Coordinates of C-alpha atoms in Angstrom, one line a residue:
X1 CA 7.5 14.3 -3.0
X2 CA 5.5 12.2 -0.3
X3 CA 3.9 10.3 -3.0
X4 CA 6.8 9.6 -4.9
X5 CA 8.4 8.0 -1.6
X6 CA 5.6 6.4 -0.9
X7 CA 5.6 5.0 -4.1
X8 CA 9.1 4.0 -4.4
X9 CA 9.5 2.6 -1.3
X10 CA 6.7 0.5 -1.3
X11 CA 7.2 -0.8 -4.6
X12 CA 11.5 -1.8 -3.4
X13 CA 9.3 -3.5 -0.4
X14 CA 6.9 -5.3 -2.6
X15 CA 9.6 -6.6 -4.5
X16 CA 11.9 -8.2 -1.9
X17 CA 9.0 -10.0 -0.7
X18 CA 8.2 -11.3 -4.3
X19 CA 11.6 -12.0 -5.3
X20 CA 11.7 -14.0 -2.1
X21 CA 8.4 -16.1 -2.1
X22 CA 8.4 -16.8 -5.9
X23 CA 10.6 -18.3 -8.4
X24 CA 12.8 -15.9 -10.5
X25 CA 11.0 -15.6 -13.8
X26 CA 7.6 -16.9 -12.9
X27 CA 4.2 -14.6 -14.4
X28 CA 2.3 -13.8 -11.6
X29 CA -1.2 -13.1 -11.3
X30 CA -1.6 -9.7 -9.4
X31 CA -5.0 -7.9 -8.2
X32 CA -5.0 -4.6 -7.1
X33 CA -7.7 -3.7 -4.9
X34 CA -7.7 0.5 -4.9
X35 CA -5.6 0.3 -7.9
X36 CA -5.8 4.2 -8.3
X37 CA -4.2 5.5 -11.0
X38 CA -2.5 2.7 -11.6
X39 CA 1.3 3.3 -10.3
X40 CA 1.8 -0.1 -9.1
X41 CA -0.1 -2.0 -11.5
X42 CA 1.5 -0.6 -14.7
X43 CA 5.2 -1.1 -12.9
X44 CA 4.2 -4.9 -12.0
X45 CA 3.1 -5.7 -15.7
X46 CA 6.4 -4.4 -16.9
X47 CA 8.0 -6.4 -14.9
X48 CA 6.0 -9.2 -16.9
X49 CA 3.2 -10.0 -14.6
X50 CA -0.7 -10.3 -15.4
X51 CA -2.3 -7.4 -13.3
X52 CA -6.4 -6.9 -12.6
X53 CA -7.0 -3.7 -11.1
X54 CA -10.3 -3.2 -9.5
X55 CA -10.9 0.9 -8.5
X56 CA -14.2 2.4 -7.9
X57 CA -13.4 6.0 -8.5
X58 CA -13.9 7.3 -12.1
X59 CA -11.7 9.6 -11.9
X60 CA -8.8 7.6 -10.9
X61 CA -9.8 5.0 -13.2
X62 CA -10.1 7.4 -16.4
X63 CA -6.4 8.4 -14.3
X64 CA -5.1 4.9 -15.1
X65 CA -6.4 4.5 -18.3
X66 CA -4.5 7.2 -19.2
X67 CA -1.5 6.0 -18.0
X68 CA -2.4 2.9 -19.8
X69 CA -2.5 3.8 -23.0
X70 CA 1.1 5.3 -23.3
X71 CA 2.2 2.2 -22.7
X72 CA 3.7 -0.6 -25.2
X73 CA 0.8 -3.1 -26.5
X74 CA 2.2 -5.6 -24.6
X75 CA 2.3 -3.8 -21.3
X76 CA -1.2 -3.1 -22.2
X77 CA -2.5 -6.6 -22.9
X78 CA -1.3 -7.3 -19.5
X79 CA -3.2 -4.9 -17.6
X80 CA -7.5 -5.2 -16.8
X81 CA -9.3 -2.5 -15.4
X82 CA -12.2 -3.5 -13.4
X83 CA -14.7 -0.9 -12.0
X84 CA -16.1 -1.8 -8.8
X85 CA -15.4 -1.9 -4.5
X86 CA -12.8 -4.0 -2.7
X87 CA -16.0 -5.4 -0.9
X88 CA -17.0 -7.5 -4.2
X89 CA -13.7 -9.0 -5.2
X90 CA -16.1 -12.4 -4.7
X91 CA -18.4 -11.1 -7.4
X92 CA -15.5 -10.5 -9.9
X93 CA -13.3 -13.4 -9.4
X94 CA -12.9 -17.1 -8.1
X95 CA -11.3 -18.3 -5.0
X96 CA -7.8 -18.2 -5.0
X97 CA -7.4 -16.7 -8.5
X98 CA -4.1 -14.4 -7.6
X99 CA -0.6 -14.9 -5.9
X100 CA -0.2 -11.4 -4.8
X101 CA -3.0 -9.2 -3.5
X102 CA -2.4 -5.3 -3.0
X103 CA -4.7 -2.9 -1.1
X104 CA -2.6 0.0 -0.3
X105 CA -4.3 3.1 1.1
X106 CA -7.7 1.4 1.1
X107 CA -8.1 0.5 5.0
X108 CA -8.3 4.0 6.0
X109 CA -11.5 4.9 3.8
X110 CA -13.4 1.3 5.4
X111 CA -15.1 1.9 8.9
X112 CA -15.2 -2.4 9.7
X113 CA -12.3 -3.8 7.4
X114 CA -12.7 -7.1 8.5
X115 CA -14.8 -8.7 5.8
X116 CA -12.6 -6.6 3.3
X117 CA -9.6 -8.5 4.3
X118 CA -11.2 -11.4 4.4
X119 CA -12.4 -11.3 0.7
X120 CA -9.0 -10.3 -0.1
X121 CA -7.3 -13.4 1.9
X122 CA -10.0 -15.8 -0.2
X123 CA -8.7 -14.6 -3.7
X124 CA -5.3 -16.1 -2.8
X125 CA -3.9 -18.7 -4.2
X126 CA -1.9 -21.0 -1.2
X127 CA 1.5 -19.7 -0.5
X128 CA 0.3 -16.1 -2.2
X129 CA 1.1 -12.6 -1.0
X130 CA -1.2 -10.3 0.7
X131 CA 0.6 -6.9 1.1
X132 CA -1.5 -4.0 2.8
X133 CA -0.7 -0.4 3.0
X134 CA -2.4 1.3 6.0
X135 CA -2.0 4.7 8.3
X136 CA -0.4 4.1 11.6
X137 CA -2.1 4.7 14.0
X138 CA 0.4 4.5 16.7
X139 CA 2.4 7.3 15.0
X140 CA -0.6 10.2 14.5
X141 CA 0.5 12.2 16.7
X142 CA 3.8 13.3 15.0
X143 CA 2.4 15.1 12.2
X144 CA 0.9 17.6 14.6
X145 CA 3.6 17.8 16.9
X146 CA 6.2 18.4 13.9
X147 CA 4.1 20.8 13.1
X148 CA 3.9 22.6 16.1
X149 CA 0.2 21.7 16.5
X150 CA 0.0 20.7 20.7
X151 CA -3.4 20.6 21.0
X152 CA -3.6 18.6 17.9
X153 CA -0.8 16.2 19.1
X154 CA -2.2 15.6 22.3
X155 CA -6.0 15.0 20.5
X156 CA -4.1 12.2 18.6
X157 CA -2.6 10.0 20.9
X158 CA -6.2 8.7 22.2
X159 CA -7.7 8.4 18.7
X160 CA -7.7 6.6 15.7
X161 CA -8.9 8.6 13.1
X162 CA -7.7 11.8 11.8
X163 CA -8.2 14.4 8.8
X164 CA -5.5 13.5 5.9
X165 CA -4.7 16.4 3.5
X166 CA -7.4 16.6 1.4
X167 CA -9.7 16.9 4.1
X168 CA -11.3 13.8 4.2
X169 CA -11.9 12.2 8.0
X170 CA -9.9 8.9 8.1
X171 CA -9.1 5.5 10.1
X172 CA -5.7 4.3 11.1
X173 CA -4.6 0.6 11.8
X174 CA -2.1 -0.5 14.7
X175 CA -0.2 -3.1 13.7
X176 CA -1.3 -5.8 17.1
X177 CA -4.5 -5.5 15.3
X178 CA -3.9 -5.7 11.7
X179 CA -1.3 -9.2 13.0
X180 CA -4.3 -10.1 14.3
X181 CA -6.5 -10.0 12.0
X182 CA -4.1 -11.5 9.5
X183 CA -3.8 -14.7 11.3
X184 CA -7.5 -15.0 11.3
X185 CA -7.8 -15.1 8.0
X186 CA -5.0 -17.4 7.3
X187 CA -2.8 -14.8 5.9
X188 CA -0.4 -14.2 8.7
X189 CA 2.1 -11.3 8.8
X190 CA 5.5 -12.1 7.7
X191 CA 7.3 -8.9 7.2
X192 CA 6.0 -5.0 7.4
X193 CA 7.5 -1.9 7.0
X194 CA 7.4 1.7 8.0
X195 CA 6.8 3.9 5.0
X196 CA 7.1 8.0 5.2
X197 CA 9.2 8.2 8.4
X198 CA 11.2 11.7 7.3
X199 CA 9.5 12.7 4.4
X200 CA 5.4 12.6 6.0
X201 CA 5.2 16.7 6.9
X202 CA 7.0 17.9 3.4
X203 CA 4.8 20.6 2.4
X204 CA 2.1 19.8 0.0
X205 CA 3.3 20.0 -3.7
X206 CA 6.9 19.6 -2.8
X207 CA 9.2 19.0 -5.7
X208 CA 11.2 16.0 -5.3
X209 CA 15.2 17.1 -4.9
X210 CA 17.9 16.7 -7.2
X211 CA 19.0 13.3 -8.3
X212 CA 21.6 12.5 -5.9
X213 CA 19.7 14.0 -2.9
X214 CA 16.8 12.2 -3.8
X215 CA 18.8 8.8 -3.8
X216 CA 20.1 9.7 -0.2
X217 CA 16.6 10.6 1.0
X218 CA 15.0 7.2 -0.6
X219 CA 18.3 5.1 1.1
X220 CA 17.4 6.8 4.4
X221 CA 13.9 6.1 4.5
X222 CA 14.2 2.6 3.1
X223 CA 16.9 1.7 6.3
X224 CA 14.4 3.8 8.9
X225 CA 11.1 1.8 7.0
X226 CA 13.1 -1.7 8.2
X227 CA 14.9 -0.4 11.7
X228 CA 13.4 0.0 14.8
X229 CA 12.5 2.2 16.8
X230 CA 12.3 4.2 13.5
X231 CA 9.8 2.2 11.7
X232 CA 7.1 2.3 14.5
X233 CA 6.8 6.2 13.9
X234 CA 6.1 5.9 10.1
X235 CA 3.5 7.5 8.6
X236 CA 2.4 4.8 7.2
X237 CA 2.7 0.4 7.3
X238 CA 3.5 -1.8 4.6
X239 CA 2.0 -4.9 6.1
X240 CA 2.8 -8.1 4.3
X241 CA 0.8 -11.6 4.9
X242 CA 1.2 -15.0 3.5
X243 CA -2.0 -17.4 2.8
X244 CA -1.9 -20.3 4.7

């Protein structure tokens, strides 16, 4: 279930933004930095779009190739696989070869992202759309304090890393920052998001709900992902910049 919101709002996020910075109708060209298995990339080349998705992890990348090949041969024509880290995007590809970047739950897993962004800012085209998915950092301590975990909650508020659930120490962003660091390299914030702010302590594995519960859940967290106070707890921020 947490992935599935996660997905689906982020993807109903992604698309307000496009549908209001582009023209109806026009192809874009999209890199994926931390493509993954490929759930966002596969969904923007049905919707028509040209998508490069670079990934470093084999597994995830034998993931999407998978998920590739069910797809029509037009879908796939649409869709290149690049193996290699968000770091080298200038290695791969020209200046300002893409309107919309994505790098969703990348930032977590880089200890100094400031050179990351800044490669990612320099493969957009002028007017193109930079849209960042990152761990809140201002919002770590309610997983632990949902769960009953004091000491944990209390450890939390003063730090900026934490353990996710597969066990893997992490980073979190605050959003000051991450505006910050957008407008230093001429990609500043236009909109963000909170993404996860009911759903983040669902037990692992959880099966998503029935139909018509699961459109209630996804209407609530889409209205708490764009309300405050509600969106500054979120799990997680959608983050979306716009290149000078």
């Amino acid at each position: 279930m947490r992935n599935a919101v996660r997905q689906e709002l982020v993807a109903r996020q992604l698309d307000e933004q496009i549908i209001g910075r582009f023209p109806v109708g026009q192809r874009l060209r999209v890199l994926d930095v931390g493509m993954g298995q490929g759930t966002q990339a596969l969904r923007l080349a049905r919707a028509g779009h040209e998508v490069t998705g670079v990934e470093q992890d084999s597994a995830m990348i034998a993931a999407a190739r998978t998920a590739l090949s069910h797809e029509p041969e037009g879908i796939q024509g649409r869709v290149r696989i690049v193996e290699g880290d968000g770091h080298q995007t200038g290695v791969h590809f020209l200046p300002g070869s893409f309107d919309v970047v994505l790098c969703h739950g990348v930032l977590m897993y880089v200890e100094e992202p400031d050179a990351l962004l800044a490669g990612l800012a320099r493969m957009l085209a002028p007017g193109g759309l930079l849209s960042l998915l990152v761990r809140n950092a201002e919002a770590l301590a309610m997983r632990p304090g949902l769960a009953g975990d004091w000491s944990g909650a209390l450890a939390a508020f003063d730090s900026a890393t934490y353990r996710n659930r597969l066990g893997i120490d992490a980073r979190a962003d605050r959003l000051d920052a991450l505006t910050s660091a957008l407008a230093g390299i001429a990609a500043p914030l236009q909109a963000w998001y909170g993404v996860r702010v009911f759903t983040d302590t669902v037990a692992d594995g959880a099966a998503l709900p029935p139909e018509g519960e699961l459109e209630a859940l996804l209407a609530a967290e889409e209205r708490a992902g764009r309300t405050d106070p509600y969106r500054r707890v979120a799990a997680l921020l959608h983050l979306c910049g716009v290149r000078d």
